[in-house]
């Protein structure tokens, strides 16, 4: 029968103790290395020999606590041999299980830490993604800025080189020559095609050429401009600052004129209310907006009546004492602008009477339609 592991190791420890005691009695023997019989572990470790009984007690307690070291026999004929192969296998298996339990514990710990690691991994990925997006956005913005810059440079170069005025012409003007229109417009050859405002050009031409009512500026790339002129004729005339001026149908002041020439041209004299501004080429500005409104009402009503070509003077100085000179011998008193169209139609009907077939001057009061009166007066002042 083989020895148990406990008996074997007890015998080995006893041998080590005896060897240690012999060395203390005879120090000269310490130079010899004695190989115990049937030793499977090679030479004796000096540090283990010096531990003595403490080493044995510690080893014995560990063997007793280990669950896989039981009383097993070795093969017959090997009295001092080491543990058998099955015991070695069980020891290896125990170590493997111990390592497995350690690995299991480490795996449990790693799984416990996995949410934090996963969170850090996700945060790192998100941070890298944001970095890539920022870089991509920055590269895109730089590319767009470069493309836009190149486009702007090309536009400027094209504008400077191609869109240069090389041709100017005018159409539709009978009162002014092309040279006068072009001199008034303020645009010269060699200027850029879009370097001026059409509205500004129209105001310049209308201010210096009062008969011009509207200007249509047409640009034809790369370098041609045409001015299409619309003119208006004088319809009225009036006195401004001691001088007579032609007045258009839209109440724009045109050119100076003598009273004799105005009568020969058949222009209607206007006696106007107080004005604020009167500039050649511009519309008359009255001191009161009410004056402008009732004047427009009277002139529009007259333009739509049968008396339009027979009126030589209109007194508009007061909104309640409107009067007109008709046929150079009759004076119509209309009062205010109430039912002005009806008053003008009644005047036409009255003037068709045989009473007005002669050369006598007369005043016709149409202020009250229910009490119209006619007074013959050859001394009547039509002005």
PDB file of N, CA, C and O in Angstrom, residues 153-198:
ATOM      1  N   UNK A 153     -16.359  87.503 -58.528  1.00  0.00           N
ATOM      2  CA  UNK A 153     -15.264  88.068 -59.314  1.00  0.00           C
ATOM      3  C   UNK A 153     -15.572  88.007 -60.805  1.00  0.00           C
ATOM      4  O   UNK A 153     -15.344  88.975 -61.553  1.00  0.00           O
ATOM      5  N   UNK A 154     -16.123  86.872 -61.247  1.00  0.00           N
ATOM      6  CA  UNK A 154     -16.481  86.747 -62.664  1.00  0.00           C
ATOM      7  C   UNK A 154     -17.556  87.753 -63.053  1.00  0.00           C
ATOM      8  O   UNK A 154     -17.497  88.351 -64.137  1.00  0.00           O
ATOM      9  N   UNK A 155     -18.553  87.944 -62.147  1.00  0.00           N
ATOM     10  CA  UNK A 155     -19.609  88.914 -62.451  1.00  0.00           C
ATOM     11  C   UNK A 155     -19.046  90.331 -62.560  1.00  0.00           C
ATOM     12  O   UNK A 155     -19.419  91.094 -63.456  1.00  0.00           O
ATOM     13  N   UNK A 156     -18.160  90.671 -61.626  1.00  0.00           N
ATOM     14  CA  UNK A 156     -17.580  92.016 -61.663  1.00  0.00           C
ATOM     15  C   UNK A 156     -16.757  92.226 -62.928  1.00  0.00           C
ATOM     16  O   UNK A 156     -16.866  93.266 -63.598  1.00  0.00           O
ATOM     17  N   UNK A 157     -15.966  91.239 -63.259  1.00  0.00           N
ATOM     18  CA  UNK A 157     -15.147  91.357 -64.469  1.00  0.00           C
ATOM     19  C   UNK A 157     -16.023  91.460 -65.706  1.00  0.00           C
ATOM     20  O   UNK A 157     -15.796  92.292 -66.603  1.00  0.00           O
ATOM     21  N   UNK A 158     -17.057  90.615 -65.754  1.00  0.00           N
ATOM     22  CA  UNK A 158     -17.971  90.650 -66.900  1.00  0.00           C
ATOM     23  C   UNK A 158     -18.674  91.992 -66.988  1.00  0.00           C
ATOM     24  O   UNK A 158     -18.838  92.568 -68.075  1.00  0.00           O
ATOM     25  N   UNK A 159     -19.122  92.509 -65.817  1.00  0.00           N
ATOM     26  CA  UNK A 159     -19.819  93.787 -65.798  1.00  0.00           C
ATOM     27  C   UNK A 159     -18.902  94.922 -66.248  1.00  0.00           C
ATOM     28  O   UNK A 159     -19.309  95.806 -67.024  1.00  0.00           O
ATOM     29  N   UNK A 160     -17.681  94.905 -65.770  1.00  0.00           N
ATOM     30  CA  UNK A 160     -16.753  95.968 -66.115  1.00  0.00           C
ATOM     31  C   UNK A 160     -16.358  95.942 -67.583  1.00  0.00           C
ATOM     32  O   UNK A 160     -16.144  96.995 -68.196  1.00  0.00           O
ATOM     33  N   UNK A 161     -16.269  94.774 -68.151  1.00  0.00           N
ATOM     34  CA  UNK A 161     -15.774  94.664 -69.518  1.00  0.00           C
ATOM     35  C   UNK A 161     -16.864  94.688 -70.573  1.00  0.00           C
ATOM     36  O   UNK A 161     -16.682  95.255 -71.658  1.00  0.00           O
ATOM     37  N   UNK A 162     -18.020  94.078 -70.257  1.00  0.00           N
ATOM     38  CA  UNK A 162     -19.039  93.903 -71.295  1.00  0.00           C
ATOM     39  C   UNK A 162     -20.152  94.943 -71.237  1.00  0.00           C
ATOM     40  O   UNK A 162     -20.533  95.499 -72.267  1.00  0.00           O
ATOM     41  N   UNK A 163     -20.701  95.214 -70.022  1.00  0.00           N
ATOM     42  CA  UNK A 163     -21.879  96.076 -69.924  1.00  0.00           C
ATOM     43  C   UNK A 163     -21.470  97.539 -69.870  1.00  0.00           C
ATOM     44  O   UNK A 163     -21.617  98.216 -68.849  1.00  0.00           O
ATOM     45  N   UNK A 164     -20.998  98.038 -70.973  1.00  0.00           N
ATOM     46  CA  UNK A 164     -20.582  99.426 -71.123  1.00  0.00           C
ATOM     47  C   UNK A 164     -21.426 100.056 -72.233  1.00  0.00           C
ATOM     48  O   UNK A 164     -21.630  99.452 -73.297  1.00  0.00           O
ATOM     49  N   UNK A 165     -21.941 101.262 -71.954  1.00  0.00           N
ATOM     50  CA  UNK A 165     -22.836 101.918 -72.908  1.00  0.00           C
ATOM     51  C   UNK A 165     -22.043 102.338 -74.146  1.00  0.00           C
ATOM     52  O   UNK A 165     -21.073 103.097 -74.057  1.00  0.00           O
ATOM     53  N   UNK A 166     -22.495 101.829 -75.290  1.00  0.00           N
ATOM     54  CA  UNK A 166     -21.872 102.178 -76.572  1.00  0.00           C
ATOM     55  C   UNK A 166     -22.859 102.806 -77.559  1.00  0.00           C
ATOM     56  O   UNK A 166     -22.452 103.250 -78.632  1.00  0.00           O
ATOM     57  N   UNK A 167     -24.165 102.824 -77.165  1.00  0.00           N
ATOM     58  CA  UNK A 167     -25.168 103.375 -78.073  1.00  0.00           C
ATOM     59  C   UNK A 167     -26.282 104.027 -77.260  1.00  0.00           C
ATOM     60  O   UNK A 167     -26.802 103.431 -76.312  1.00  0.00           O
ATOM     61  N   UNK A 168     -26.654 105.285 -77.636  1.00  0.00           N
ATOM     62  CA  UNK A 168     -27.746 106.031 -77.009  1.00  0.00           C
ATOM     63  C   UNK A 168     -28.644 106.599 -78.095  1.00  0.00           C
ATOM     64  O   UNK A 168     -28.148 107.212 -79.052  1.00  0.00           O
ATOM     65  N   UNK A 169     -29.979 106.428 -77.947  1.00  0.00           N
ATOM     66  CA  UNK A 169     -30.897 107.008 -78.932  1.00  0.00           C
ATOM     67  C   UNK A 169     -32.218 107.330 -78.257  1.00  0.00           C
ATOM     68  O   UNK A 169     -32.540 106.795 -77.187  1.00  0.00           O
ATOM     69  N   UNK A 170     -33.000 108.224 -78.881  1.00  0.00           N
ATOM     70  CA  UNK A 170     -34.297 108.659 -78.348  1.00  0.00           C
ATOM     71  C   UNK A 170     -35.365 108.470 -79.413  1.00  0.00           C
ATOM     72  O   UNK A 170     -35.083 108.488 -80.622  1.00  0.00           O
ATOM     73  N   UNK A 171     -36.615 108.307 -78.921  1.00  0.00           N
ATOM     74  CA  UNK A 171     -37.760 108.138 -79.825  1.00  0.00           C
ATOM     75  C   UNK A 171     -38.988 108.796 -79.219  1.00  0.00           C
ATOM     76  O   UNK A 171     -39.177 108.775 -77.997  1.00  0.00           O
ATOM     77  N   UNK A 172     -39.847 109.388 -80.085  1.00  0.00           N
ATOM     78  CA  UNK A 172     -41.149 109.891 -79.667  1.00  0.00           C
ATOM     79  C   UNK A 172     -41.212 111.342 -79.285  1.00  0.00           C
ATOM     80  O   UNK A 172     -42.279 111.812 -78.872  1.00  0.00           O
ATOM     81  N   UNK A 173     -40.151 112.099 -79.398  1.00  0.00           N
ATOM     82  CA  UNK A 173     -40.184 113.500 -78.994  1.00  0.00           C
ATOM     83  C   UNK A 173     -40.337 114.398 -80.209  1.00  0.00           C
ATOM     84  O   UNK A 173     -39.590 114.270 -81.193  1.00  0.00           O
ATOM     85  N   UNK A 174     -41.308 115.329 -80.135  1.00  0.00           N
ATOM     86  CA  UNK A 174     -41.507 116.324 -81.195  1.00  0.00           C
ATOM     87  C   UNK A 174     -41.121 117.727 -80.747  1.00  0.00           C
ATOM     88  O   UNK A 174     -40.894 118.602 -81.582  1.00  0.00           O
ATOM     89  N   UNK A 175     -41.034 117.925 -79.439  1.00  0.00           N
ATOM     90  CA  UNK A 175     -40.697 119.239 -78.905  1.00  0.00           C
ATOM     91  C   UNK A 175     -39.190 119.419 -78.729  1.00  0.00           C
ATOM     92  O   UNK A 175     -38.711 120.561 -78.733  1.00  0.00           O
ATOM     93  N   UNK A 176     -38.456 118.308 -78.595  1.00  0.00           N
ATOM     94  CA  UNK A 176     -37.029 118.397 -78.307  1.00  0.00           C
ATOM     95  C   UNK A 176     -36.260 117.499 -79.257  1.00  0.00           C
ATOM     96  O   UNK A 176     -36.762 116.464 -79.737  1.00  0.00           O
ATOM     97  N   UNK A 177     -35.022 117.879 -79.507  1.00  0.00           N
ATOM     98  CA  UNK A 177     -34.139 117.056 -80.337  1.00  0.00           C
ATOM     99  C   UNK A 177     -33.509 115.952 -79.496  1.00  0.00           C
ATOM    100  O   UNK A 177     -33.555 115.981 -78.262  1.00  0.00           O
ATOM    101  N   UNK A 178     -32.901 114.991 -80.179  1.00  0.00           N
ATOM    102  CA  UNK A 178     -32.230 113.893 -79.458  1.00  0.00           C
ATOM    103  C   UNK A 178     -31.086 114.416 -78.612  1.00  0.00           C
ATOM    104  O   UNK A 178     -30.839 113.930 -77.497  1.00  0.00           O
ATOM    105  N   UNK A 179     -30.376 115.434 -79.116  1.00  0.00           N
ATOM    106  CA  UNK A 179     -29.270 115.991 -78.357  1.00  0.00           C
ATOM    107  C   UNK A 179     -29.749 116.623 -77.055  1.00  0.00           C
ATOM    108  O   UNK A 179     -29.105 116.495 -76.009  1.00  0.00           O
ATOM    109  N   UNK A 180     -30.900 117.292 -77.105  1.00  0.00           N
ATOM    110  CA  UNK A 180     -31.439 117.913 -75.901  1.00  0.00           C
ATOM    111  C   UNK A 180     -31.868 116.857 -74.869  1.00  0.00           C
ATOM    112  O   UNK A 180     -31.630 117.008 -73.672  1.00  0.00           O
ATOM    113  N   UNK A 181     -32.484 115.795 -75.368  1.00  0.00           N
ATOM    114  CA  UNK A 181     -32.907 114.730 -74.458  1.00  0.00           C
ATOM    115  C   UNK A 181     -31.697 114.055 -73.821  1.00  0.00           C
ATOM    116  O   UNK A 181     -31.649 113.822 -72.606  1.00  0.00           O
ATOM    117  N   UNK A 182     -30.694 113.734 -74.635  1.00  0.00           N
ATOM    118  CA  UNK A 182     -29.507 113.038 -74.120  1.00  0.00           C
ATOM    119  C   UNK A 182     -28.704 113.927 -73.174  1.00  0.00           C
ATOM    120  O   UNK A 182     -28.111 113.449 -72.207  1.00  0.00           O
ATOM    121  N   UNK A 183     -28.680 115.222 -73.452  1.00  0.00           N
ATOM    122  CA  UNK A 183     -27.980 116.137 -72.562  1.00  0.00           C
ATOM    123  C   UNK A 183     -28.702 116.251 -71.224  1.00  0.00           C
ATOM    124  O   UNK A 183     -28.066 116.449 -70.174  1.00  0.00           O
ATOM    125  N   UNK A 184     -30.037 116.119 -71.232  1.00  0.00           N
ATOM    126  CA  UNK A 184     -30.805 116.242 -69.999  1.00  0.00           C
ATOM    127  C   UNK A 184     -30.791 114.964 -69.171  1.00  0.00           C
ATOM    128  O   UNK A 184     -30.974 115.009 -67.949  1.00  0.00           O
ATOM    129  N   UNK A 185     -30.553 113.814 -69.797  1.00  0.00           N
ATOM    130  CA  UNK A 185     -30.668 112.536 -69.076  1.00  0.00           C
ATOM    131  C   UNK A 185     -29.512 112.295 -68.109  1.00  0.00           C
ATOM    132  O   UNK A 185     -29.649 111.545 -67.146  1.00  0.00           O
ATOM    133  N   UNK A 186     -28.351 112.862 -68.372  1.00  0.00           N
ATOM    134  CA  UNK A 186     -27.210 112.669 -67.486  1.00  0.00           C
ATOM    135  C   UNK A 186     -26.467 111.373 -67.686  1.00  0.00           C
ATOM    136  O   UNK A 186     -25.645 111.000 -66.839  1.00  0.00           O
ATOM    137  N   UNK A 187     -26.733 110.660 -68.783  1.00  0.00           N
ATOM    138  CA  UNK A 187     -26.047 109.401 -69.086  1.00  0.00           C
ATOM    139  C   UNK A 187     -25.107 109.641 -70.256  1.00  0.00           C
ATOM    140  O   UNK A 187     -25.492 110.249 -71.264  1.00  0.00           O
ATOM    141  N   UNK A 188     -23.873 109.162 -70.152  1.00  0.00           N
ATOM    142  CA  UNK A 188     -22.873 109.384 -71.193  1.00  0.00           C
ATOM    143  C   UNK A 188     -22.375 108.054 -71.740  1.00  0.00           C
ATOM    144  O   UNK A 188     -22.514 106.991 -71.112  1.00  0.00           O
ATOM    145  N   UNK A 189     -21.771 108.144 -72.896  1.00  0.00           N
ATOM    146  CA  UNK A 189     -21.133 106.976 -73.503  1.00  0.00           C
ATOM    147  C   UNK A 189     -19.974 106.526 -72.617  1.00  0.00           C
ATOM    148  O   UNK A 189     -19.229 107.336 -72.098  1.00  0.00           O
ATOM    149  N   UNK A 190     -19.840 105.212 -72.469  1.00  0.00           N
ATOM    150  CA  UNK A 190     -18.789 104.656 -71.633  1.00  0.00           C
ATOM    151  C   UNK A 190     -19.235 104.346 -70.214  1.00  0.00           C
ATOM    152  O   UNK A 190     -18.517 103.662 -69.479  1.00  0.00           O
ATOM    153  N   UNK A 191     -20.416 104.875 -69.810  1.00  0.00           N
ATOM    154  CA  UNK A 191     -20.945 104.522 -68.491  1.00  0.00           C
ATOM    155  C   UNK A 191     -21.404 103.064 -68.498  1.00  0.00           C
ATOM    156  O   UNK A 191     -21.657 102.467 -69.550  1.00  0.00           O
ATOM    157  N   UNK A 192     -21.536 102.511 -67.304  1.00  0.00           N
ATOM    158  CA  UNK A 192     -22.023 101.136 -67.204  1.00  0.00           C
ATOM    159  C   UNK A 192     -23.522 101.085 -67.448  1.00  0.00           C
ATOM    160  O   UNK A 192     -24.255 102.021 -67.116  1.00  0.00           O
ATOM    161  N   UNK A 193     -23.969  99.981 -68.001  1.00  0.00           N
ATOM    162  CA  UNK A 193     -25.352  99.854 -68.440  1.00  0.00           C
ATOM    163  C   UNK A 193     -26.337  99.955 -67.274  1.00  0.00           C
ATOM    164  O   UNK A 193     -27.447 100.471 -67.437  1.00  0.00           O
ATOM    165  N   UNK A 194     -25.950  99.456 -66.103  1.00  0.00           N
ATOM    166  CA  UNK A 194     -26.856  99.453 -64.955  1.00  0.00           C
ATOM    167  C   UNK A 194     -26.344 100.346 -63.822  1.00  0.00           C
ATOM    168  O   UNK A 194     -26.629 100.101 -62.648  1.00  0.00           O
ATOM    169  N   UNK A 195     -25.625 101.390 -64.179  1.00  0.00           N
ATOM    170  CA  UNK A 195     -25.060 102.271 -63.160  1.00  0.00           C
ATOM    171  C   UNK A 195     -25.969 103.429 -62.797  1.00  0.00           C
ATOM    172  O   UNK A 195     -25.581 104.289 -62.017  1.00  0.00           O
ATOM    173  N   UNK A 196     -27.200 103.481 -63.319  1.00  0.00           N
ATOM    174  CA  UNK A 196     -28.106 104.586 -63.033  1.00  0.00           C
ATOM    175  C   UNK A 196     -29.518 104.048 -62.853  1.00  0.00           C
ATOM    176  O   UNK A 196     -29.838 102.921 -63.253  1.00  0.00           O
ATOM    177  N   UNK A 197     -30.362 104.879 -62.254  1.00  0.00           N
ATOM    178  CA  UNK A 197     -31.761 104.523 -62.010  1.00  0.00           C
ATOM    179  C   UNK A 197     -32.645 105.119 -63.093  1.00  0.00           C
ATOM    180  O   UNK A 197     -32.514 106.299 -63.458  1.00  0.00           O
ATOM    181  N   UNK A 198     -33.554 104.339 -63.601  1.00  0.00           N
ATOM    182  CA  UNK A 198     -34.477 104.823 -64.634  1.00  0.00           C
ATOM    183  C   UNK A 198     -35.352 105.949 -64.093  1.00  0.00           C
ATOM    184  O   UNK A 198     -35.666 106.905 -64.828  1.00  0.00           O
TER     185      UNK A 198
END
